[in-house]
């Protein structure tokens, strides 16, 4: 689980079973999962925006200033654009 805490006092706890990595990127949070998926969630609500299969368990997620996600899975580095 992770907490989404917007600038106001309201916040939400979002269940994310199998979560292995997370990173903030602009308006989204990138979540990596053991089942081999990158999930993009809205940073304000925690709602799922997209779910992208990456082929293997995700070990790291980062957001590039160039506007794409970098995902480590096994021995591969994948670039995922929004």
N, C-alpha and C. Protein backbone atom coordinates (compact mmCIF):
# COMPACT_ATOMS: atom_id res chain seq x y z
N UNK A 1 0.85 -1.18 0.00
CA UNK A 1 0.00 0.00 0.00
C UNK A 1 0.88 1.23 0.00
N UNK A 2 0.34 2.31 -0.52
CA UNK A 2 1.04 3.58 -0.46
C UNK A 2 0.02 4.67 -0.20
N UNK A 3 0.49 5.81 0.28
CA UNK A 3 -0.40 6.93 0.59
C UNK A 3 -0.23 8.01 -0.45
N UNK A 4 -1.35 8.55 -0.92
CA UNK A 4 -1.34 9.70 -1.81
C UNK A 4 -1.76 10.89 -0.97
N UNK A 5 -0.85 11.86 -0.84
CA UNK A 5 -1.12 13.00 0.03
C UNK A 5 -1.05 14.28 -0.81
N UNK A 6 -2.21 14.78 -1.25
CA UNK A 6 -2.24 16.04 -2.01
C UNK A 6 -1.96 17.22 -1.10
N UNK A 7 -1.81 18.42 -1.66
CA UNK A 7 -1.49 19.59 -0.85
C UNK A 7 -2.50 19.87 0.27
N UNK A 8 -3.75 19.47 0.11
CA UNK A 8 -4.72 19.68 1.18
C UNK A 8 -4.51 18.63 2.28
N UNK A 9 -5.36 18.64 3.28
CA UNK A 9 -5.25 17.68 4.37
C UNK A 9 -5.81 16.30 4.01
N UNK A 10 -6.53 16.22 2.90
CA UNK A 10 -7.10 14.94 2.48
C UNK A 10 -6.01 14.03 1.94
N UNK A 11 -6.13 12.75 2.19
CA UNK A 11 -5.19 11.79 1.62
C UNK A 11 -5.89 10.46 1.43
N UNK A 12 -5.26 9.60 0.67
CA UNK A 12 -5.84 8.29 0.40
C UNK A 12 -4.76 7.22 0.55
N UNK A 13 -5.12 6.09 1.12
CA UNK A 13 -4.25 4.93 1.17
C UNK A 13 -4.69 4.02 0.02
N UNK A 14 -3.77 3.69 -0.86
CA UNK A 14 -4.09 2.90 -2.04
C UNK A 14 -3.41 1.54 -1.92
N UNK A 15 -4.19 0.47 -2.02
CA UNK A 15 -3.65 -0.88 -1.95
C UNK A 15 -2.91 -1.20 -3.24
N UNK A 16 -1.71 -1.76 -3.14
CA UNK A 16 -0.91 -2.10 -4.32
C UNK A 16 -0.15 -3.39 -4.05
N UNK A 17 -0.85 -4.55 -4.03
CA UNK A 17 -0.17 -5.81 -3.76
C UNK A 17 0.90 -6.11 -4.81
N UNK A 18 2.05 -6.58 -4.37
CA UNK A 18 3.13 -6.93 -5.28
C UNK A 18 4.00 -5.75 -5.68
N UNK A 19 3.81 -4.59 -5.04
CA UNK A 19 4.58 -3.38 -5.35
C UNK A 19 6.05 -3.61 -5.03
N UNK A 20 6.94 -3.31 -6.00
CA UNK A 20 8.38 -3.50 -5.81
C UNK A 20 9.18 -2.22 -5.97
N UNK A 21 8.60 -1.20 -6.62
CA UNK A 21 9.32 0.06 -6.86
C UNK A 21 8.32 1.17 -7.12
N UNK A 22 8.74 2.41 -6.83
CA UNK A 22 7.86 3.55 -7.06
C UNK A 22 8.69 4.81 -7.30
N UNK A 23 8.13 5.74 -8.10
CA UNK A 23 8.78 7.02 -8.36
C UNK A 23 7.72 8.05 -8.72
N UNK A 24 7.99 9.30 -8.36
CA UNK A 24 7.11 10.39 -8.73
C UNK A 24 7.59 10.99 -10.04
N UNK A 25 6.66 11.39 -10.88
CA UNK A 25 7.01 12.02 -12.15
C UNK A 25 5.91 12.94 -12.61
N UNK A 26 6.07 14.22 -12.37
CA UNK A 26 5.06 15.19 -12.81
C UNK A 26 3.72 14.94 -12.14
N UNK A 27 2.70 14.70 -12.95
CA UNK A 27 1.34 14.49 -12.43
C UNK A 27 1.05 13.03 -12.10
N UNK A 28 2.06 12.16 -12.25
CA UNK A 28 1.84 10.73 -12.06
C UNK A 28 2.82 10.12 -11.06
N UNK A 29 2.43 8.97 -10.57
CA UNK A 29 3.32 8.12 -9.77
C UNK A 29 3.51 6.85 -10.59
N UNK A 30 4.75 6.45 -10.81
CA UNK A 30 5.04 5.21 -11.52
C UNK A 30 5.27 4.10 -10.51
N UNK A 31 4.51 3.02 -10.63
CA UNK A 31 4.63 1.89 -9.71
C UNK A 31 5.08 0.66 -10.48
N UNK A 32 6.10 -0.02 -9.97
CA UNK A 32 6.57 -1.27 -10.57
C UNK A 32 6.11 -2.44 -9.72
N UNK A 33 5.76 -3.53 -10.39
CA UNK A 33 5.21 -4.69 -9.69
C UNK A 33 5.98 -5.97 -9.99
N UNK A 34 5.90 -6.91 -9.06
CA UNK A 34 6.55 -8.21 -9.20
C UNK A 34 6.00 -8.99 -10.39
N UNK A 35 4.76 -8.71 -10.80
CA UNK A 35 4.16 -9.44 -11.93
C UNK A 35 4.63 -8.91 -13.28
N UNK A 36 5.54 -7.92 -13.29
CA UNK A 36 6.10 -7.43 -14.55
C UNK A 36 5.33 -6.30 -15.18
N UNK A 37 4.72 -5.44 -14.39
CA UNK A 37 3.96 -4.33 -14.94
C UNK A 37 4.43 -3.01 -14.36
N UNK A 38 4.36 -1.97 -15.20
CA UNK A 38 4.52 -0.60 -14.76
C UNK A 38 3.12 -0.01 -14.75
N UNK A 39 2.74 0.57 -13.64
CA UNK A 39 1.42 1.18 -13.52
C UNK A 39 1.60 2.66 -13.26
N UNK A 40 0.93 3.49 -14.05
CA UNK A 40 0.95 4.93 -13.83
C UNK A 40 -0.33 5.32 -13.14
N UNK A 41 -0.19 6.04 -12.04
CA UNK A 41 -1.36 6.48 -11.27
C UNK A 41 -1.34 7.99 -11.15
N UNK A 42 -2.53 8.56 -11.08
CA UNK A 42 -2.67 9.99 -10.88
C UNK A 42 -2.14 10.35 -9.49
N UNK A 43 -1.26 11.35 -9.44
CA UNK A 43 -0.64 11.72 -8.16
C UNK A 43 -1.63 12.32 -7.17
N UNK A 44 -2.72 12.89 -7.63
CA UNK A 44 -3.71 13.49 -6.74
C UNK A 44 -4.68 12.46 -6.17
N UNK A 45 -5.19 11.58 -7.04
CA UNK A 45 -6.25 10.66 -6.62
C UNK A 45 -5.77 9.24 -6.36
N UNK A 46 -4.64 8.85 -6.95
CA UNK A 46 -4.17 7.47 -6.86
C UNK A 46 -4.83 6.56 -7.88
N UNK A 47 -5.71 7.11 -8.72
CA UNK A 47 -6.39 6.31 -9.73
C UNK A 47 -5.46 5.84 -10.84
N UNK A 48 -5.69 4.65 -11.37
CA UNK A 48 -4.86 4.09 -12.43
C UNK A 48 -5.09 4.85 -13.74
N UNK A 49 -3.99 5.32 -14.34
CA UNK A 49 -4.02 6.00 -15.63
C UNK A 49 -3.66 5.03 -16.74
N UNK A 50 -2.66 4.17 -16.50
CA UNK A 50 -2.22 3.19 -17.49
C UNK A 50 -1.50 2.05 -16.79
N UNK A 51 -1.54 0.88 -17.41
CA UNK A 51 -0.79 -0.28 -16.92
C UNK A 51 -0.09 -0.89 -18.13
N UNK A 52 1.24 -0.99 -18.05
CA UNK A 52 2.06 -1.43 -19.19
C UNK A 52 2.86 -2.66 -18.79
N UNK A 53 2.71 -3.78 -19.51
CA UNK A 53 3.54 -4.95 -19.21
C UNK A 53 4.98 -4.71 -19.68
N UNK A 54 5.95 -5.07 -18.84
CA UNK A 54 7.35 -4.86 -19.20
C UNK A 54 8.14 -6.17 -19.31
N UNK A 55 7.49 -7.30 -19.10
CA UNK A 55 8.12 -8.58 -19.38
C UNK A 55 8.75 -9.31 -18.21
N UNK A 56 8.96 -8.68 -17.10
CA UNK A 56 9.54 -9.35 -15.94
C UNK A 56 9.36 -8.49 -14.70
N UNK A 57 9.67 -9.04 -13.56
CA UNK A 57 9.52 -8.31 -12.30
C UNK A 57 10.27 -6.99 -12.36
N UNK A 58 9.62 -5.93 -11.93
CA UNK A 58 10.22 -4.60 -11.93
C UNK A 58 11.05 -4.43 -10.66
N UNK A 59 12.31 -4.00 -10.84
CA UNK A 59 13.19 -3.80 -9.68
C UNK A 59 13.45 -2.33 -9.39
N UNK A 60 13.20 -1.44 -10.38
CA UNK A 60 13.39 0.00 -10.16
C UNK A 60 12.57 0.78 -11.17
N UNK A 61 12.13 1.97 -10.76
CA UNK A 61 11.38 2.88 -11.62
C UNK A 61 11.92 4.29 -11.39
N UNK A 62 12.10 5.05 -12.48
CA UNK A 62 12.52 6.45 -12.36
C UNK A 62 11.83 7.25 -13.46
N UNK A 63 11.62 8.54 -13.21
CA UNK A 63 11.04 9.42 -14.20
C UNK A 63 12.14 10.31 -14.75
N UNK A 64 12.26 10.39 -16.07
CA UNK A 64 13.26 11.22 -16.71
C UNK A 64 12.73 12.63 -16.92
N UNK A 65 13.59 13.61 -16.79
CA UNK A 65 13.21 15.00 -17.06
C UNK A 65 12.81 15.19 -18.52
N UNK A 66 13.14 14.24 -19.38
CA UNK A 66 12.75 14.30 -20.79
C UNK A 66 11.32 13.81 -21.00
N UNK A 67 10.66 13.35 -19.93
CA UNK A 67 9.25 13.01 -20.01
C UNK A 67 8.91 11.55 -20.20
N UNK A 68 9.86 10.65 -19.94
CA UNK A 68 9.54 9.23 -20.03
C UNK A 68 9.96 8.51 -18.76
N UNK A 69 9.45 7.29 -18.62
CA UNK A 69 9.75 6.46 -17.45
C UNK A 69 10.88 5.49 -17.80
N UNK A 70 11.79 5.28 -16.87
CA UNK A 70 12.86 4.29 -17.02
C UNK A 70 12.54 3.16 -16.04
N UNK A 71 12.45 1.94 -16.57
CA UNK A 71 12.04 0.79 -15.77
C UNK A 71 13.12 -0.28 -15.86
N UNK A 72 13.60 -0.77 -14.71
CA UNK A 72 14.54 -1.88 -14.68
C UNK A 72 13.75 -3.16 -14.43
N UNK A 73 14.01 -4.15 -15.30
CA UNK A 73 13.34 -5.45 -15.19
C UNK A 73 14.36 -6.51 -15.59
N UNK A 74 14.76 -7.34 -14.62
CA UNK A 74 15.81 -8.32 -14.90
C UNK A 74 17.09 -7.57 -15.26
N UNK A 75 17.70 -7.93 -16.39
CA UNK A 75 18.92 -7.24 -16.84
C UNK A 75 18.62 -6.17 -17.88
N UNK A 76 17.35 -5.82 -18.07
CA UNK A 76 16.94 -4.85 -19.07
C UNK A 76 16.56 -3.51 -18.46
N UNK A 77 16.84 -2.45 -19.20
CA UNK A 77 16.33 -1.12 -18.89
C UNK A 77 15.38 -0.75 -20.00
N UNK A 78 14.16 -0.39 -19.65
CA UNK A 78 13.14 -0.07 -20.64
C UNK A 78 12.74 1.39 -20.51
N UNK A 79 12.48 2.04 -21.64
CA UNK A 79 11.99 3.40 -21.66
C UNK A 79 10.51 3.35 -22.03
N UNK A 80 9.68 3.93 -21.20
CA UNK A 80 8.23 3.91 -21.42
C UNK A 80 7.75 5.36 -21.48
N UNK A 81 7.13 5.73 -22.60
CA UNK A 81 6.59 7.09 -22.70
C UNK A 81 5.13 7.09 -22.28
N UNK A 82 4.66 8.26 -21.85
CA UNK A 82 3.26 8.37 -21.37
C UNK A 82 2.34 8.12 -22.50
